[in-house]
Amino acid sequence: MSIVVFLLGNLIGKYSSDLSPAFLLNLPYILIPIWAGLRLFQQPKVAEEQRKYLHQRPQDAALVLLLLLTAAFTFFRGLVVLDCPADSCFEYIYQHEPYLRDPVAYPKVQMLIYMFYVLPFLCLCIYGLVLPGCSWLPDWSLVFAGAITQAQFAHLGSSLHPRTPFPYQTPEDVWWSFLLTNVLYALGPQLLAFRCLRRPAFFLPATPATLHREKPA
């Protein structure tokens, strides 16, 4: 997550004219996450059978609601950095998160990655919590949680850092609402990963035996 934002932000931001061949030294940092991801997905899966509907799983239902709100906020901030003319977008970027206007382009790239990659994955996570047998979700939830944590840490730190130009710093009167929304944004993926690792039975690959449901008399 960090290297993608860093590379693209350098290429399209205000410092793009200052790049040198040493910029390519950042590329090897992509290899370690790829290696770690391959090791993660090769781990064996051990789980038990579970066949409950969503209304029988109140914790999953609450998690689906949280992910829906996260998806809506992701889409909204994507519209904000794309210069949506709506009054709510204009008010948000000037009064709540002016850092999104910073010409270094890192925050804009981050919000676009959220919109075009994280948003579809949030929808897939909701699908995986509603229907059983999505065996890919426990592994990918770990990757997803780590990426969002890093991204939100960098975004919060940059928004509040004193060296960020003053016009782009978060106004003091909205600090608490800014912190609350962004911390909750990072919390959803952590809860999803915790749920998948704590009780992975629901995500077992579907088989004819697990798909069979008792018919009413």
CSV table of C-alpha atoms in Angstrom, one decimal, residues 33-45 135-144:
chain,number,residue,atom,x,y,z
A,33,PRO,CA,5.3,-8.2,0.4
A,34,ILE,CA,4.8,-10.4,-2.7
A,35,TRP,CA,7.0,-13.1,-1.1
A,36,ALA,CA,5.2,-12.8,2.2
A,37,GLY,CA,1.8,-13.0,0.5
A,38,LEU,CA,2.8,-16.2,-1.4
A,39,ARG,CA,3.8,-17.8,1.9
A,40,LEU,CA,0.5,-16.7,3.5
A,41,PHE,CA,-1.7,-18.2,0.8
A,42,GLN,CA,0.2,-21.5,0.9
A,43,GLN,CA,-0.7,-22.1,4.5
A,44,PRO,CA,-3.1,-25.0,5.1
A,45,LYS,CA,-6.7,-24.2,6.1
A,135,SER,CA,-12.3,-19.7,1.5
A,136,TRP,CA,-10.3,-16.8,0.1
A,137,LEU,CA,-11.6,-14.3,2.7
A,138,PRO,CA,-9.5,-15.3,5.8
A,139,ASP,CA,-6.2,-14.9,4.0
A,140,TRP,CA,-7.2,-11.8,2.1
A,141,SER,CA,-8.7,-10.1,5.2
A,142,LEU,CA,-5.2,-10.2,6.7
A,143,VAL,CA,-3.6,-8.5,3.7
A,144,PHE,CA,-6.5,-6.0,3.6
